[in-house]
Amino acid sequence: MTKQKLLLVGLGMVGHRFCERFLEEDQTRTWQLTVLGEELVAPYDRVHLSSIFSGKTPADLELAPASWYQEAGIDLHLGQRAVGIDRERKQVMTSQGQTFSYDHLILATGSSAFVPNMPGTQMKGVFVYRTLDDLAAIQNYSHDCQKALVIGGGLLGLEAAKALYDLGLKTTVMEVADRLMPRQLDDQGAGLLKSSIESLGVQVLTSQKINSIVGVGQVQGLAMQNGEIFPTDMVVISAGIRPRDELARESGLGMGSRGGIRIDANLRTSDPSISAIGECALYEEMIYGLVAPGYKMAEALAQQLCGGNQTFTGADMSTRLKVLGIEVASIGDPFVSGSNIGFWTSWDAGRGFYRKLVYEKAGRKLLGAILVGDTAPYNTSLYQRGAAVDEQPEKHFVTGGLIGNSTLETLICSCENVAKSSIVECIGKGARDVKAVQKGCRAGTGCGSCLSLVKDILNEEMEKLGEEVDRSLCEHFAFSRPELYQLIKSTRIKSFDELIKRYGRTGFGCEICKPTAASIFASLWSEYVLKPDVATLQDTNDRFLANIQKNGTYSVVPRIPAGEITPAKLLVIGRIAEKYELYTKITGGQRIDLFGARLEQLPMIWAELIAAGFESGHAYGKSVRTVKSCVGSTWCRYGVQDSVAMAILIEERYKGIRSPHKIKMAVSGCARECAEAQSKDVGVIATENGWNLYVGGNGGMKPRHADLLAADLDDASLIRFIDRFLIYYIRTADRLMRTSTWIQKLPGGLAHVKKVVLEDAFGIGAEMEEEMASLVASFQCEWKTTLESPDRLKQFRSFINTNEPDDSIQFVRQRGQIAPTPATLPT
C-alpha cells in the first residue's frame, strides 16, 4: 500500500514533540513523515538557552540527534527553509531549490523575536535572543563589552538578562510597561521581583520610552524620549515574539488580524489539508507563547492523523520559572476582577516572598495565583480541578503545595500532563535517577520547573524500596552539603573556583551551590563575606549586608544583645531614624528595625551606628540572629536566674556565626517562659538548679515545640552543649534546613543528637568545641569591615552609571511614619 505523505515544516520543541507522539500513534505506518528544519542542527531545548552561559553545552540541550529520526524512519532535512506553499499542487518549496510534496502539511514554524520599529536595530552590537546562533553571536561580541542592556522585561527579556549577567556584564533591563512580567505578575509581585533582581546588581528600569539605538559604527547607547542618552556597549532585544506565519499568509490561508494562522479545535487551518501547531497558530484569537500548550497541540494532531478524535480547546497558561535565580510562578488568571472575586495576599518581606490567591467568593473556586520568591507550593491541580480555596488560605502553603500533601492523582508536570502516579510507576519499573524518570514518563522534559518535585518523589520512592538515594547538592557537585562541608574543611579550600575545579562535575556553578559554598566558607573560616573571591557567591541580602524590602529600599538592624539597651543608645537610633527619615519598629526578637533606607544611605547610616558602639545584627544572613530574654531574677519576682546576663553571654558568643539556615535563641528566667524559649532553635529556661536546654523549635507558619535536650545544667555545661549542638548542625544539615527539620530527619532524631552532644559517643566533642572557639575568636562586624574598604563602598549606589538616588522610590505618611506608596502595598 502506498503511504500518504505527511510533511512537517519546522523542527523546534513542538515539532519534535509531534514526531515523538506521532511515532507512538502511527502503529499501522500509513504515513511517510518528512521533516524540514530551518536550522542546521537537530532540535534543542530553547527554554533553557541561558544555561549555555553557566556551563551547559549545545549537546546538553539537544532533544534528539539526527540519527534518532533516521532510525525512526523519518525523512529529515536540516538547513532547509521553506519559502513557499503551492496549495493547488500540494507542494512546499525551499530556499535550497527543492520541492516536497504532501498529502497533509503541518506548519510548526514557531515564532521570531519581535523587533520594535525604531532606528538603530540593525546596528552592530544589537542582537535578538532566540537561537543557539544568537547566543554564540552574543557571547563573541561580549568579550569587548562591559555594559549590556536588554529591551524587554517579560519572560524572554529576563532570561536574556540572566545570560548577560552570567557573562559578567553590568546588565540593565528596560521595560516599556510599568512593571516586569506584566502578563504574569501584578504590581506587588513585580515590585518584589524588581527589588530582588536589583539586589543582584542588575538595573531595572520600567515605564521606559525609547526613541532609537544610537552609536557610530556600533552601539553606544539608547536615545530616550526625554532627550537623555543611556550608555551601553550591547543591546539585546527580547521584547516578545511574533508568529512565523509568512508562509501561510503568502499562500492565502486564514490569518488573525494581528498575525497567527487561524486554526480550529482539530488544528486545521482554512485549508483542510494543512494544520498548524505551536507559536505560529492562532486558536480563538490566542497565540500560546509557552511550550506546554504547543505540546498539547502536537499530541492532539498526532492522534487525529492516526484515527483518534482528540481536540485542542485551549490550554492552561500557568508557568513556573527562575528569573536570575529568583523563583516566580503564575497559575490560571490572577488578574480576574469583579464583585464576586475574592483575593488573599501574603508577604514575607524578610525572605522576599509574595503569595496571592484569586477565587470566586461563592464556592471559593480558585481562579488564579501568583508566587514570587518561593514557588515550592506551586501546583496547578487545585486550579485545574476547580477545587475550593480554604477559609484559611495560608494552609495551602504549609505542606504539599496548593493541594496539601500530594496524592497519586496530583499533577506534577503540567507541560507533559504527568501525574504523580506515572512517576511512581516509572520508578517501580526501574528508573533510578531523574534522567531515567524523564525518559520513562517525560516528567520534567518541558520547562523543567517541576524537576525538584520529581526528585523529591524519586527520593521518597527509593527510600521506600530500601535503595540508596542520590543527595547531590546540584548538577555541579556529586556531594550533599554535609559532604561538601567535610571536603572543604579537610582540604582547607577557601575559594569557589578551586572547589569546583577539584570536586565539581562541570560548569561554573549555580544559584544553589554558590551560596551554599559561601555559607560553608563563612562557617569554617569566618572570613569577611564580601572579600572579592566570595562576594559574588553570596545570597541577595548578603551582598548589601541588608534585607531588601518590597519597594527597593533596605532595612537596618543593629544588634541589641538580649534586648537590653541604654537610653543613650536609644537616642542614637532615634536621631538616625529622624535624620534619614526611616520607619522604626520593635521586632519580636527584641531589636529595633529601621526600614526605608536607600542603597546609597546604608554606609552613612552604619557609620553613625558603629561610631555609637553598635554592631551589625546579621538580620540579612543565614546565621545566628537574636537571643531573646525576659528580665529574669534581676527585676522579676518570679525569676530564679539572671536570664538577661545569660542571654547577653550567649548572643555575644554566637553572634554572626553562619549556618545552613537562620538560628534564633531565647532565655527565660523561670518556668513561666516569657521569652518563649521553647519556640526557638536553641531555648534556655532557668530552674532552681541551673538551666534546661531545649533545641529544634521554631515559630512561623508551621510552628514546632522544641525538645528538651538536657536539664539543670550549670553555666559551663550549658555553653559547652550549645557549642556542640550548633557545630554538629552546621556540619550535617542540608542547605536551608532549620534545626527542627534537621533533627526530625536525622537517623535516630533527638536520641542521636543526645549521643553526640551530651554523651560524646563519637569522640568529637572536644573537636567541635575547638571549632566553635575559633569561630567566636574570629568574629568581625561585617559593616565595620565594609566601611574600611573604599572599593567595597562603591557598590552601594542605585545605578551603576551615576551616584544619583532612585527617584522611583516614593513614600507616604502612615501613623506618623513613612510607608511604601500605595502602589506597592498588598491589596
PDB file of N, CA, C and O in Angstrom, residues 321-373:
ATOM      1  N   LEU A 321       9.077  29.406  36.866  1.00  0.00           N
ATOM      2  CA  LEU A 321      10.441  29.525  36.357  1.00  0.00           C
ATOM      3  C   LEU A 321      11.304  30.231  37.388  1.00  0.00           C
ATOM      4  O   LEU A 321      10.823  30.719  38.419  1.00  0.00           O
ATOM      5  N   LYS A 322      12.598  30.266  37.073  1.00  0.00           N
ATOM      6  CA  LYS A 322      13.541  31.039  37.869  1.00  0.00           C
ATOM      7  C   LYS A 322      14.035  32.199  37.026  1.00  0.00           C
ATOM      8  O   LYS A 322      14.439  32.021  35.883  1.00  0.00           O
ATOM      9  N   VAL A 323      13.982  33.387  37.588  1.00  0.00           N
ATOM     10  CA  VAL A 323      14.438  34.589  36.907  1.00  0.00           C
ATOM     11  C   VAL A 323      15.652  35.110  37.659  1.00  0.00           C
ATOM     12  O   VAL A 323      15.517  35.614  38.762  1.00  0.00           O
ATOM     13  N   LEU A 324      16.843  34.940  37.076  1.00  0.00           N
ATOM     14  CA  LEU A 324      18.081  35.327  37.737  1.00  0.00           C
ATOM     15  C   LEU A 324      18.161  34.718  39.133  1.00  0.00           C
ATOM     16  O   LEU A 324      18.575  35.349  40.102  1.00  0.00           O
ATOM     17  N   GLY A 325      17.747  33.458  39.225  1.00  0.00           N
ATOM     18  CA  GLY A 325      17.804  32.743  40.487  1.00  0.00           C
ATOM     19  C   GLY A 325      16.624  32.992  41.406  1.00  0.00           C
ATOM     20  O   GLY A 325      16.542  32.405  42.483  1.00  0.00           O
ATOM     21  N   ILE A 326      15.684  33.865  40.993  1.00  0.00           N
ATOM     22  CA  ILE A 326      14.525  34.204  41.822  1.00  0.00           C
ATOM     23  C   ILE A 326      13.318  33.430  41.305  1.00  0.00           C
ATOM     24  O   ILE A 326      12.996  33.498  40.115  1.00  0.00           O
ATOM     25  N   GLU A 327      12.658  32.703  42.169  1.00  0.00           N
ATOM     26  CA  GLU A 327      11.551  31.851  41.750  1.00  0.00           C
ATOM     27  C   GLU A 327      10.275  32.662  41.538  1.00  0.00           C
ATOM     28  O   GLU A 327       9.922  33.518  42.355  1.00  0.00           O
ATOM     29  N   VAL A 328       9.602  32.377  40.418  1.00  0.00           N
ATOM     30  CA  VAL A 328       8.371  33.084  40.052  1.00  0.00           C
ATOM     31  C   VAL A 328       7.387  32.068  39.481  1.00  0.00           C
ATOM     32  O   VAL A 328       7.777  31.178  38.730  1.00  0.00           O
ATOM     33  N   ALA A 329       6.116  32.201  39.826  1.00  0.00           N
ATOM     34  CA  ALA A 329       5.097  31.312  39.266  1.00  0.00           C
ATOM     35  C   ALA A 329       3.783  32.065  39.132  1.00  0.00           C
ATOM     36  O   ALA A 329       3.470  32.961  39.927  1.00  0.00           O
ATOM     37  N   SER A 330       3.019  31.702  38.101  1.00  0.00           N
ATOM     38  CA  SER A 330       1.692  32.258  37.877  1.00  0.00           C
ATOM     39  C   SER A 330       0.768  31.111  37.490  1.00  0.00           C
ATOM     40  O   SER A 330       1.116  30.285  36.649  1.00  0.00           O
ATOM     41  N   ILE A 331      -0.402  31.058  38.112  1.00  0.00           N
ATOM     42  CA  ILE A 331      -1.365  29.988  37.865  1.00  0.00           C
ATOM     43  C   ILE A 331      -2.700  30.598  37.434  1.00  0.00           C
ATOM     44  O   ILE A 331      -3.173  31.563  38.050  1.00  0.00           O
ATOM     45  N   GLY A 332      -3.292  30.022  36.398  1.00  0.00           N
ATOM     46  CA  GLY A 332      -4.605  30.472  35.964  1.00  0.00           C
ATOM     47  C   GLY A 332      -4.626  31.927  35.558  1.00  0.00           C
ATOM     48  O   GLY A 332      -3.715  32.426  34.899  1.00  0.00           O
ATOM     49  N   ASP A 333      -5.651  32.653  35.983  1.00  0.00           N
ATOM     50  CA  ASP A 333      -5.799  34.074  35.672  1.00  0.00           C
ATOM     51  C   ASP A 333      -5.785  34.876  36.972  1.00  0.00           C
ATOM     52  O   ASP A 333      -6.822  35.047  37.619  1.00  0.00           O
ATOM     53  N   PRO A 334      -4.623  35.382  37.369  1.00  0.00           N
ATOM     54  CA  PRO A 334      -4.545  36.123  38.633  1.00  0.00           C
ATOM     55  C   PRO A 334      -5.044  37.561  38.521  1.00  0.00           C
ATOM     56  O   PRO A 334      -4.993  38.303  39.491  1.00  0.00           O
ATOM     57  N   PHE A 335      -5.521  37.977  37.323  1.00  0.00           N
ATOM     58  CA  PHE A 335      -5.961  39.359  37.117  1.00  0.00           C
ATOM     59  C   PHE A 335      -7.481  39.490  37.005  1.00  0.00           C
ATOM     60  O   PHE A 335      -7.989  40.578  36.777  1.00  0.00           O
ATOM     61  N   VAL A 336      -8.198  38.386  37.129  1.00  0.00           N
ATOM     62  CA  VAL A 336      -9.653  38.442  37.015  1.00  0.00           C
ATOM     63  C   VAL A 336     -10.212  39.346  38.116  1.00  0.00           C
ATOM     64  O   VAL A 336      -9.685  39.410  39.230  1.00  0.00           O
ATOM     65  N   SER A 337     -11.272  40.081  37.793  1.00  0.00           N
ATOM     66  CA  SER A 337     -11.842  41.003  38.774  1.00  0.00           C
ATOM     67  C   SER A 337     -13.367  40.953  38.701  1.00  0.00           C
ATOM     68  O   SER A 337     -13.943  40.365  37.792  1.00  0.00           O
ATOM     69  N   GLY A 338     -14.016  41.580  39.665  1.00  0.00           N
ATOM     70  CA  GLY A 338     -15.468  41.605  39.707  1.00  0.00           C
ATOM     71  C   GLY A 338     -15.968  41.555  41.140  1.00  0.00           C
ATOM     72  O   GLY A 338     -15.209  41.273  42.075  1.00  0.00           O
ATOM     73  N   SER A 339     -17.247  41.803  41.310  1.00  0.00           N
ATOM     74  CA  SER A 339     -17.819  41.849  42.655  1.00  0.00           C
ATOM     75  C   SER A 339     -17.820  40.486  43.337  1.00  0.00           C
ATOM     76  O   SER A 339     -17.878  40.399  44.564  1.00  0.00           O
ATOM     77  N   ASN A 340     -17.760  39.406  42.541  1.00  0.00           N
ATOM     78  CA  ASN A 340     -17.783  38.059  43.117  1.00  0.00           C
ATOM     79  C   ASN A 340     -16.386  37.482  43.276  1.00  0.00           C
ATOM     80  O   ASN A 340     -16.221  36.297  43.491  1.00  0.00           O
ATOM     81  N   ILE A 341     -15.366  38.321  43.148  1.00  0.00           N
ATOM     82  CA  ILE A 341     -13.984  37.842  43.196  1.00  0.00           C
ATOM     83  C   ILE A 341     -13.357  38.185  44.535  1.00  0.00           C
ATOM     84  O   ILE A 341     -13.432  39.330  45.009  1.00  0.00           O
ATOM     85  N   GLY A 342     -12.749  37.182  45.161  1.00  0.00           N
ATOM     86  CA  GLY A 342     -12.034  37.388  46.411  1.00  0.00           C
ATOM     87  C   GLY A 342     -10.538  37.295  46.204  1.00  0.00           C
ATOM     88  O   GLY A 342     -10.058  36.625  45.281  1.00  0.00           O
ATOM     89  N   PHE A 343      -9.782  37.971  47.064  1.00  0.00           N
ATOM     90  CA  PHE A 343      -8.325  37.987  46.973  1.00  0.00           C
ATOM     91  C   PHE A 343      -7.724  37.658  48.333  1.00  0.00           C
ATOM     92  O   PHE A 343      -8.263  38.031  49.379  1.00  0.00           O
ATOM     93  N   TRP A 344      -6.610  36.969  48.305  1.00  0.00           N
ATOM     94  CA  TRP A 344      -5.813  36.745  49.524  1.00  0.00           C
ATOM     95  C   TRP A 344      -4.354  36.947  49.167  1.00  0.00           C
ATOM     96  O   TRP A 344      -3.860  36.385  48.183  1.00  0.00           O
ATOM     97  N   THR A 345      -3.673  37.806  49.912  1.00  0.00           N
ATOM     98  CA  THR A 345      -2.250  38.044  49.663  1.00  0.00           C
ATOM     99  C   THR A 345      -1.458  37.863  50.946  1.00  0.00           C
ATOM    100  O   THR A 345      -1.982  38.044  52.050  1.00  0.00           O
ATOM    101  N   SER A 346      -0.203  37.508  50.791  1.00  0.00           N
ATOM    102  CA  SER A 346       0.678  37.315  51.937  1.00  0.00           C
ATOM    103  C   SER A 346       2.086  37.745  51.556  1.00  0.00           C
ATOM    104  O   SER A 346       2.574  37.419  50.467  1.00  0.00           O
ATOM    105  N   TRP A 347       2.723  38.497  52.446  1.00  0.00           N
ATOM    106  CA  TRP A 347       4.102  38.938  52.236  1.00  0.00           C
ATOM    107  C   TRP A 347       4.990  38.353  53.325  1.00  0.00           C
ATOM    108  O   TRP A 347       4.571  38.199  54.466  1.00  0.00           O
ATOM    109  N   ASP A 348       6.212  38.038  52.970  1.00  0.00           N
ATOM    110  CA  ASP A 348       7.262  37.753  53.953  1.00  0.00           C
ATOM    111  C   ASP A 348       8.452  38.588  53.505  1.00  0.00           C
ATOM    112  O   ASP A 348       9.297  38.145  52.736  1.00  0.00           O
ATOM    113  N   ALA A 349       8.459  39.839  53.940  1.00  0.00           N
ATOM    114  CA  ALA A 349       9.465  40.777  53.448  1.00  0.00           C
ATOM    115  C   ALA A 349      10.882  40.328  53.774  1.00  0.00           C
ATOM    116  O   ALA A 349      11.801  40.521  52.975  1.00  0.00           O
ATOM    117  N   GLY A 350      11.062  39.715  54.945  1.00  0.00           N
ATOM    118  CA  GLY A 350      12.395  39.291  55.333  1.00  0.00           C
ATOM    119  C   GLY A 350      12.989  38.272  54.383  1.00  0.00           C
ATOM    120  O   GLY A 350      14.175  38.304  54.083  1.00  0.00           O
ATOM    121  N   ARG A 351      12.155  37.350  53.908  1.00  0.00           N
ATOM    122  CA  ARG A 351      12.656  36.312  52.990  1.00  0.00           C
ATOM    123  C   ARG A 351      12.339  36.618  51.535  1.00  0.00           C
ATOM    124  O   ARG A 351      12.733  35.866  50.639  1.00  0.00           O
ATOM    125  N   GLY A 352      11.641  37.722  51.278  1.00  0.00           N
ATOM    126  CA  GLY A 352      11.358  38.095  49.905  1.00  0.00           C
ATOM    127  C   GLY A 352      10.312  37.221  49.242  1.00  0.00           C
ATOM    128  O   GLY A 352      10.463  36.833  48.086  1.00  0.00           O
ATOM    129  N   PHE A 353       9.220  36.890  49.955  1.00  0.00           N
ATOM    130  CA  PHE A 353       8.158  36.046  49.410  1.00  0.00           C
ATOM    131  C   PHE A 353       6.894  36.875  49.198  1.00  0.00           C
ATOM    132  O   PHE A 353       6.559  37.753  49.998  1.00  0.00           O
ATOM    133  N   TYR A 354       6.172  36.585  48.131  1.00  0.00           N
ATOM    134  CA  TYR A 354       4.856  37.167  47.889  1.00  0.00           C
ATOM    135  C   TYR A 354       3.943  36.068  47.362  1.00  0.00           C
ATOM    136  O   TYR A 354       4.319  35.308  46.469  1.00  0.00           O
ATOM    137  N   ARG A 355       2.731  35.995  47.919  1.00  0.00           N
ATOM    138  CA  ARG A 355       1.769  34.976  47.507  1.00  0.00           C
ATOM    139  C   ARG A 355       0.403  35.613  47.349  1.00  0.00           C
ATOM    140  O   ARG A 355      -0.018  36.421  48.190  1.00  0.00           O
ATOM    141  N   LYS A 356      -0.286  35.235  46.289  1.00  0.00           N
ATOM    142  CA  LYS A 356      -1.620  35.780  46.031  1.00  0.00           C
ATOM    143  C   LYS A 356      -2.523  34.679  45.501  1.00  0.00           C
ATOM    144  O   LYS A 356      -2.127  33.915  44.619  1.00  0.00           O
ATOM    145  N   LEU A 357      -3.716  34.593  46.032  1.00  0.00           N
ATOM    146  CA  LEU A 357      -4.737  33.682  45.532  1.00  0.00           C
ATOM    147  C   LEU A 357      -5.947  34.510  45.099  1.00  0.00           C
ATOM    148  O   LEU A 357      -6.342  35.451  45.791  1.00  0.00           O
ATOM    149  N   VAL A 358      -6.529  34.175  43.968  1.00  0.00           N
ATOM    150  CA  VAL A 358      -7.734  34.820  43.453  1.00  0.00           C
ATOM    151  C   VAL A 358      -8.802  33.739  43.311  1.00  0.00           C
ATOM    152  O   VAL A 358      -8.545  32.693  42.711  1.00  0.00           O
ATOM    153  N   TYR A 359     -10.003  33.991  43.848  1.00  0.00           N
ATOM    154  CA  TYR A 359     -11.019  32.942  43.860  1.00  0.00           C
ATOM    155  C   TYR A 359     -12.422  33.547  43.787  1.00  0.00           C
ATOM    156  O   TYR A 359     -12.629  34.746  44.058  1.00  0.00           O
ATOM    157  N   GLU A 360     -13.386  32.724  43.390  1.00  0.00           N
ATOM    158  CA  GLU A 360     -14.781  33.139  43.412  1.00  0.00           C
ATOM    159  C   GLU A 360     -15.273  33.156  44.858  1.00  0.00           C
ATOM    160  O   GLU A 360     -15.045  32.204  45.609  1.00  0.00           O
ATOM    161  N   LYS A 361     -15.919  34.205  45.251  1.00  0.00           N
ATOM    162  CA  LYS A 361     -16.421  34.274  46.629  1.00  0.00           C
ATOM    163  C   LYS A 361     -17.465  33.188  46.882  1.00  0.00           C
ATOM    164  O   LYS A 361     -17.477  32.565  47.942  1.00  0.00           O
ATOM    165  N   ALA A 362     -18.313  32.967  45.893  1.00  0.00           N
ATOM    166  CA  ALA A 362     -19.328  31.917  46.017  1.00  0.00           C
ATOM    167  C   ALA A 362     -18.698  30.583  45.627  1.00  0.00           C
ATOM    168  O   ALA A 362     -18.392  30.343  44.472  1.00  0.00           O
ATOM    169  N   GLY A 363     -18.494  29.732  46.599  1.00  0.00           N
ATOM    170  CA  GLY A 363     -17.879  28.437  46.333  1.00  0.00           C
ATOM    171  C   GLY A 363     -16.385  28.411  46.490  1.00  0.00           C
ATOM    172  O   GLY A 363     -15.761  27.346  46.568  1.00  0.00           O
ATOM    173  N   ARG A 364     -15.744  29.615  46.501  1.00  0.00           N
ATOM    174  CA  ARG A 364     -14.308  29.755  46.743  1.00  0.00           C
ATOM    175  C   ARG A 364     -13.452  28.983  45.725  1.00  0.00           C
ATOM    176  O   ARG A 364     -12.377  28.510  46.028  1.00  0.00           O
ATOM    177  N   LYS A 365     -13.965  28.841  44.506  1.00  0.00           N
ATOM    178  CA  LYS A 365     -13.203  28.167  43.450  1.00  0.00           C
ATOM    179  C   LYS A 365     -11.966  28.982  43.096  1.00  0.00           C
ATOM    180  O   LYS A 365     -12.039  30.178  42.841  1.00  0.00           O
ATOM    181  N   LEU A 366     -10.795  28.321  43.054  1.00  0.00           N
ATOM    182  CA  LEU A 366      -9.547  29.007  42.718  1.00  0.00           C
ATOM    183  C   LEU A 366      -9.553  29.404  41.246  1.00  0.00           C
ATOM    184  O   LEU A 366      -9.809  28.594  40.362  1.00  0.00           O
ATOM    185  N   LEU A 367      -9.238  30.673  40.978  1.00  0.00           N
ATOM    186  CA  LEU A 367      -9.180  31.176  39.607  1.00  0.00           C
ATOM    187  C   LEU A 367      -7.756  31.501  39.171  1.00  0.00           C
ATOM    188  O   LEU A 367      -7.438  31.433  37.984  1.00  0.00           O
ATOM    189  N   GLY A 368      -6.904  31.868  40.123  1.00  0.00           N
ATOM    190  CA  GLY A 368      -5.538  32.217  39.757  1.00  0.00           C
ATOM    191  C   GLY A 368      -4.665  32.376  40.986  1.00  0.00           C
ATOM    192  O   GLY A 368      -5.149  32.476  42.117  1.00  0.00           O
ATOM    193  N   ALA A 369      -3.350  32.395  40.771  1.00  0.00           N
ATOM    194  CA  ALA A 369      -2.407  32.550  41.880  1.00  0.00           C
ATOM    195  C   ALA A 369      -1.103  33.133  41.352  1.00  0.00           C
ATOM    196  O   ALA A 369      -0.748  32.957  40.184  1.00  0.00           O
ATOM    197  N   ILE A 370      -0.393  33.835  42.225  1.00  0.00           N
ATOM    198  CA  ILE A 370       0.936  34.375  41.932  1.00  0.00           C
ATOM    199  C   ILE A 370       1.843  34.008  43.094  1.00  0.00           C
ATOM    200  O   ILE A 370       1.471  34.152  44.260  1.00  0.00           O
ATOM    201  N   LEU A 371       3.042  33.531  42.773  1.00  0.00           N
ATOM    202  CA  LEU A 371       4.056  33.211  43.781  1.00  0.00           C
ATOM    203  C   LEU A 371       5.373  33.853  43.351  1.00  0.00           C
ATOM    204  O   LEU A 371       5.812  33.666  42.225  1.00  0.00           O
ATOM    205  N   VAL A 372       5.994  34.604  44.245  1.00  0.00           N
ATOM    206  CA  VAL A 372       7.302  35.193  43.965  1.00  0.00           C
ATOM    207  C   VAL A 372       8.212  34.915  45.151  1.00  0.00           C
ATOM    208  O   VAL A 372       7.818  35.095  46.296  1.00  0.00           O
ATOM    209  N   GLY A 373       9.426  34.469  44.870  1.00  0.00           N
ATOM    210  CA  GLY A 373      10.411  34.233  45.923  1.00  0.00           C
ATOM    211  C   GLY A 373      10.483  32.796  46.374  1.00  0.00           C
ATOM    212  O   GLY A 373      11.566  32.281  46.646  1.00  0.00           O
TER     213      GLY A 373
END
